mmCIF file of C-alpha atoms in Angstrom:
data_model
loop_
_atom_site.group_PDB
_atom_site.id
_atom_site.type_symbol
_atom_site.label_atom_id
_atom_site.label_comp_id
_atom_site.label_asym_id
_atom_site.label_seq_id
_atom_site.Cartn_x
_atom_site.Cartn_y
_atom_site.Cartn_z
ATOM 1 C CA MET A 168 112.248 74.644 190.714
ATOM 2 C CA ALA A 169 111.066 73.177 187.411
ATOM 3 C CA VAL A 170 108.304 70.616 186.947
ATOM 4 C CA SER A 171 107.523 68.721 183.752
ATOM 5 C CA ARG A 172 104.447 69.366 181.648
ATOM 6 C CA PRO A 173 102.751 66.782 179.408
ATOM 7 C CA ASP A 174 103.856 68.685 176.296
ATOM 8 C CA GLY A 175 107.518 68.423 177.268
ATOM 9 C CA GLN A 176 107.896 71.999 178.428
ATOM 10 C CA GLU A 177 108.904 72.860 181.935
ATOM 11 C CA LEU A 178 107.119 75.152 184.304
ATOM 12 C CA VAL A 179 109.320 77.235 186.536
ATOM 13 C CA ARG A 180 107.788 78.021 189.891
ATOM 14 C CA GLY A 181 108.130 81.621 190.934
ATOM 15 C CA ARG A 182 107.862 84.531 188.530
ATOM 16 C CA PRO A 183 105.240 83.703 185.866
ATOM 17 C CA ARG A 184 106.129 83.462 182.199
ATOM 18 C CA HIS A 185 105.327 86.449 180.019
ATOM 19 C CA PRO A 186 103.071 85.600 177.051
ATOM 20 C CA ASP A 187 104.739 88.184 174.833
ATOM 21 C CA VAL A 188 108.091 86.438 175.287
ATOM 22 C CA ASP A 189 106.533 83.082 174.455
ATOM 23 C CA ALA A 190 104.947 84.555 171.319
ATOM 24 C CA ALA A 191 108.238 86.087 170.218
ATOM 25 C CA ILE A 192 110.041 82.779 170.646
ATOM 26 C CA ILE A 193 107.384 80.844 168.728
ATOM 27 C CA ALA A 194 107.473 83.392 165.893
ATOM 28 C CA ALA A 195 111.260 83.181 165.778
ATOM 29 C CA ALA A 196 111.157 79.386 165.757
ATOM 30 C CA LEU A 197 108.772 79.382 162.791
ATOM 31 C CA SER A 198 111.004 81.847 160.991
ATOM 32 C CA VAL A 199 114.087 79.671 161.508
ATOM 33 C CA LEU A 200 112.238 76.535 160.408
ATOM 34 C CA VAL A 201 111.083 78.148 157.189
ATOM 35 C CA ASP A 202 114.538 79.526 156.441
ATOM 36 C CA VAL A 203 116.763 76.530 157.251
ATOM 37 C CA GLY A 204 114.570 73.510 158.062
ATOM 38 C CA TYR A 205 114.753 71.242 161.075
ATOM 39 C CA PRO A 206 118.285 69.792 160.622
ATOM 40 C CA ARG A 207 119.922 73.262 160.759
ATOM 41 C CA PHE A 208 117.499 74.658 163.311
ATOM 42 C CA THR A 209 119.326 75.877 166.425
ATOM 43 C CA MET A 210 118.133 77.232 169.720
ATOM 44 C CA VAL A 211 120.866 79.875 169.533
ATOM 45 C CA GLU A 212 119.419 81.307 166.335
ATOM 46 C CA VAL A 213 115.908 81.258 167.787
ATOM 47 C CA ALA A 214 117.082 83.180 170.846
ATOM 48 C CA ARG A 215 118.832 85.719 168.622
ATOM 49 C CA ARG A 216 115.776 86.336 166.436
ATOM 50 C CA ALA A 217 113.440 86.475 169.426
ATOM 51 C CA GLY A 218 115.695 88.920 171.232
ATOM 52 C CA VAL A 219 115.936 86.781 174.370
ATOM 53 C CA GLY A 220 118.779 85.165 176.242
ATOM 54 C CA LYS A 221 119.448 81.451 175.985
ATOM 55 C CA PRO A 222 118.515 80.877 179.661
ATOM 56 C CA THR A 223 115.103 82.425 178.974
ATOM 57 C CA LEU A 224 114.614 80.098 176.015
ATOM 58 C CA TYR A 225 115.804 76.941 177.755
ATOM 59 C CA ARG A 226 113.637 77.602 180.805
ATOM 60 C CA ARG A 227 110.659 77.274 178.491
ATOM 61 C CA TRP A 228 111.821 74.523 176.131
ATOM 62 C CA ALA A 229 114.656 72.288 177.213
ATOM 63 C CA ARG A 230 115.175 70.715 173.745
ATOM 64 C CA LYS A 231 114.752 71.949 170.218
ATOM 65 C CA SER A 232 112.324 69.114 169.393
ATOM 66 C CA GLN A 233 109.942 70.418 172.071
ATOM 67 C CA LEU A 234 110.080 73.963 170.713
ATOM 68 C CA VAL A 235 109.642 72.851 167.114
ATOM 69 C CA VAL A 236 106.529 70.829 167.900
ATOM 70 C CA GLU A 237 105.073 73.668 169.951
ATOM 71 C CA ALA A 238 105.678 76.037 167.032
ATOM 72 C CA MET A 239 104.075 73.613 164.591
ATOM 73 C CA ARG A 240 101.082 73.184 166.872
ATOM 74 C CA THR A 241 100.312 76.891 166.543
ATOM 75 C CA GLN A 242 99.855 76.329 162.821
ATOM 76 C CA MET A 243 97.142 73.716 163.240
ATOM 77 C CA PRO A 244 93.510 74.836 162.971
ATOM 78 C CA GLY A 245 91.866 75.341 166.332
ATOM 79 C CA GLU A 246 89.035 73.263 167.691
ATOM 80 C CA ALA A 247 86.305 75.272 166.017
ATOM 81 C CA ALA A 248 82.717 74.218 166.488
ATOM 82 C CA LEU A 249 81.543 71.491 164.157
ATOM 83 C CA PRO A 250 79.536 72.668 161.177
ATOM 84 C CA PRO A 251 75.859 71.768 161.546
ATOM 85 C CA ASP A 252 73.693 69.049 160.131
ATOM 86 C CA ASN A 253 75.516 65.883 159.116
ATOM 87 C CA VAL A 254 78.646 63.802 159.236
ATOM 88 C CA SER A 255 79.556 64.255 155.569
ATOM 89 C CA ASP A 256 79.706 68.032 155.948
ATOM 90 C CA GLN A 257 81.639 67.688 159.208
ATOM 91 C CA LEU A 258 84.269 65.441 157.627
ATOM 92 C CA LEU A 259 84.542 67.733 154.617
ATOM 93 C CA HIS A 260 84.999 70.671 156.974
ATOM 94 C CA TYR A 261 87.848 68.990 158.857
ATOM 95 C CA ALA A 262 89.586 67.652 155.737
ATOM 96 C CA THR A 263 89.399 71.074 154.082
ATOM 97 C CA ARG A 264 90.890 72.773 157.147
ATOM 98 C CA LEU A 265 93.791 70.307 157.157
ATOM 99 C CA SER A 266 94.365 70.815 153.434
ATOM 100 C CA GLU A 267 94.483 74.581 153.894
ATOM 101 C CA THR A 268 96.898 74.220 156.818
ATOM 102 C CA LEU A 269 99.271 72.030 154.807
ATOM 103 C CA THR A 270 99.052 74.370 151.817
ATOM 104 C CA HIS A 271 99.086 77.848 153.335
ATOM 105 C CA THR A 272 101.112 77.710 156.571
ATOM 106 C CA PRO A 273 104.776 77.065 157.438
ATOM 107 C CA LEU A 274 103.803 73.566 158.588
ATOM 108 C CA GLY A 275 103.415 72.388 155.011
ATOM 109 C CA ARG A 276 106.771 73.831 153.982
ATOM 110 C CA VAL A 277 108.788 72.255 156.775
ATOM 111 C CA LEU A 278 106.863 69.010 157.327
ATOM 112 C CA PRO A 279 108.785 66.916 154.754
ATOM 113 C CA GLY A 280 112.092 67.627 156.497
ATOM 114 C CA LEU A 281 110.491 67.219 159.890
ATOM 115 C CA VAL A 282 109.126 63.780 159.016
ATOM 116 C CA ALA A 283 112.573 62.667 157.835
ATOM 117 C CA GLU A 284 114.059 63.740 161.169
ATOM 118 C CA MET A 285 111.386 61.823 163.111
ATOM 119 C CA ALA A 286 112.922 58.570 161.880
ATOM 120 C CA THR A 287 116.060 59.242 163.920
ATOM 121 C CA ASP A 288 114.690 61.482 166.684
ATOM 122 C CA PRO A 289 112.229 59.512 168.837
ATOM 123 C CA ASP A 290 111.561 62.483 171.121
ATOM 124 C CA LEU A 291 110.534 64.602 168.144
ATOM 125 C CA ALA A 292 108.354 61.820 166.744
ATOM 126 C CA ALA A 293 106.604 61.182 170.055
ATOM 127 C CA ALA A 294 105.957 64.875 170.675
ATOM 128 C CA TYR A 295 104.662 65.462 167.154
ATOM 129 C CA ARG A 296 102.275 62.510 167.316
ATOM 130 C CA SER A 297 100.914 63.321 170.763
ATOM 131 C CA LEU A 298 100.543 67.085 170.345
ATOM 132 C CA ILE A 299 99.656 67.492 166.666
ATOM 133 C CA ILE A 300 98.475 64.232 165.103
ATOM 134 C CA GLU A 301 96.398 62.775 167.939
ATOM 135 C CA PRO A 302 94.343 65.903 168.783
ATOM 136 C CA THR A 303 93.422 66.268 165.114
ATOM 137 C CA ARG A 304 92.509 62.610 164.758
ATOM 138 C CA GLN A 305 90.438 62.780 167.925
ATOM 139 C CA LEU A 306 88.258 65.528 166.456
ATOM 140 C CA TRP A 307 87.760 63.507 163.293
ATOM 141 C CA ARG A 308 87.122 60.340 165.317
ATOM 142 C CA GLU A 309 84.349 62.041 167.284
ATOM 143 C CA ALA A 310 82.661 63.105 164.050
ATOM 144 C CA VAL A 311 82.783 59.577 162.607
ATOM 145 C CA GLU A 312 81.551 57.988 165.817
ATOM 146 C CA ARG A 313 78.727 60.518 165.952
ATOM 147 C CA GLY A 314 77.790 59.539 162.390
ATOM 148 C CA ILE A 315 77.615 55.894 163.426
ATOM 149 C CA ARG A 316 75.385 56.729 166.396
ATOM 150 C CA THR A 317 73.010 58.812 164.274
ATOM 151 C CA GLY A 318 72.744 56.103 161.634
ATOM 152 C CA GLU A 319 74.409 58.132 158.889
ATOM 153 C CA LEU A 320 77.308 55.683 158.745
ATOM 154 C CA LEU A 321 77.107 51.890 158.846
ATOM 155 C CA PRO A 322 77.598 50.165 162.228
ATOM 156 C CA ASP A 323 80.659 48.329 160.874
ATOM 157 C CA THR A 324 82.446 51.543 159.857
ATOM 158 C CA ASP A 325 86.202 51.142 160.397
ATOM 159 C CA VAL A 326 86.878 54.421 162.170
ATOM 160 C CA ASP A 327 90.674 54.319 161.936
ATOM 161 C CA PHE A 328 90.539 53.485 158.239
ATOM 162 C CA VAL A 329 88.217 56.430 157.639
ATOM 163 C CA LEU A 330 90.642 58.778 159.375
ATOM 164 C CA ASP A 331 93.545 57.448 157.302
ATOM 165 C CA ALA A 332 91.528 57.652 154.082
ATOM 166 C CA LEU A 333 90.604 61.287 154.675
ATOM 167 C CA ALA A 334 94.078 62.552 155.567
ATOM 168 C CA GLY A 335 96.132 60.165 153.451
ATOM 169 C CA PRO A 336 95.680 61.818 150.029
ATOM 170 C CA LEU A 337 96.679 65.183 151.484
ATOM 171 C CA TYR A 338 99.900 63.859 153.001
ATOM 172 C CA VAL A 339 100.830 61.689 149.996
ATOM 173 C CA ARG A 340 101.112 64.704 147.695
ATOM 174 C CA LEU A 341 103.013 66.726 150.269
ATOM 175 C CA LEU A 342 105.417 64.027 151.465
ATOM 176 C CA ILE A 343 105.667 61.439 148.673
ATOM 177 C CA THR A 344 104.827 62.613 145.165
ATOM 178 C CA GLY A 345 105.478 66.327 145.538
ATOM 179 C CA ALA A 346 102.541 67.039 143.259
ATOM 180 C CA PRO A 347 100.653 70.313 143.750
ATOM 181 C CA ALA A 348 97.854 70.197 146.292
ATOM 182 C CA ASP A 349 94.462 69.377 144.792
ATOM 183 C CA PRO A 350 91.777 71.701 146.175
ATOM 184 C CA ASP A 351 89.169 69.023 145.441
ATOM 185 C CA ALA A 352 91.044 66.319 147.382
ATOM 186 C CA PRO A 353 89.112 66.761 150.660
ATOM 187 C CA TRP A 354 85.765 66.415 148.894
ATOM 188 C CA LEU A 355 86.932 63.426 146.834
ATOM 189 C CA ALA A 356 88.269 61.685 149.946
ATOM 190 C CA VAL A 357 84.943 62.145 151.733
ATOM 191 C CA GLN A 358 83.134 60.698 148.712
ATOM 192 C CA LEU A 359 85.320 57.587 148.806
ATOM 193 C CA VAL A 360 84.583 57.099 152.492
ATOM 194 C CA LEU A 361 80.851 57.555 152.031
ATOM 195 C CA ALA A 362 80.783 55.199 149.046
ATOM 196 C CA ARG A 363 81.771 52.396 151.414
ATOM 197 C CA TYR A 364 80.326 53.393 154.768
ATOM 198 C CA SER A 365 77.307 55.638 154.197
ATOM 199 C CA ALA A 366 74.112 54.026 155.474
ATOM 200 C CA SER A 367 72.363 55.482 152.431
ATOM 201 C CA PRO A 368 74.179 54.970 149.114
ATOM 202 C CA ALA A 369 72.718 58.195 147.746
ATOM 203 C CA VAL A 370 74.041 60.302 150.605
ATOM 204 C CA GLY A 371 77.265 62.260 150.288
ATOM 205 C CA ALA A 372 78.823 65.636 150.779
ATOM 206 C CA ALA A 373 77.888 67.863 147.887
ATOM 207 C CA ASP A 374 80.481 69.269 145.557
ATOM 208 C CA PRO A 375 82.001 72.212 147.528
ATOM 209 C CA ARG A 376 81.502 74.409 144.486
ATOM 210 C CA ARG A 377 77.773 74.040 145.085
ATOM 211 C CA THR A 378 75.602 74.120 148.207
ATOM 212 C CA ILE A 379 76.704 71.503 150.739
ATOM 213 C CA SER A 380 73.713 69.395 151.619
ATOM 214 C CA ALA A 381 73.851 65.810 152.739
ATOM 215 C CA GLY A 382 72.205 63.880 155.464
ATOM 216 C CA PRO A 383 70.490 60.621 156.337
ATOM 217 C CA ALA A 384 67.649 59.562 154.139
ATOM 218 C CA SER A 385 64.246 60.349 155.557
#
């Protein structure tokens, strides 16, 4: 008997799933996405590359949109501990990790096609937002809210705007302009945020090419 999971997968009661099979399927899904993109992605090809039968695949992921999002989620940086000290360094840390993910993993290569498909595939869009976008934004939100509580950021800081301002430049180049990724973009985005919302105008994340040191004025 199958029961639904929040991530859209199904759990089959009885014999437990084997993690090696799951890993093989995820690796195959990433391979197919990189080779042909989302529109030509098929569960049949994933099963072939993973060396599993279609029933094995469909017991785990009933629809291709579920499998694709699960594969993409493995490319996102994990919830590593926050770097110490201050909100500017924390935001720079998170923005840099996202930039590296979009630049150096399959997610960045397939995301433009994936976003186009989200416009006509509501299941894909909902799964992507709930499993990839929201967890990332929640980490960033906690850092901003912590900065407000510690007095590093102004009480009127617009948290959602800050999150959009940090991630926006990274996605614009990838999805809109097609320009090469700018390695300084995370630092520049943090500077723009701090120029408006830092409680101390002189405070900001240092240039990443030098020692990062920023914090509330004493």
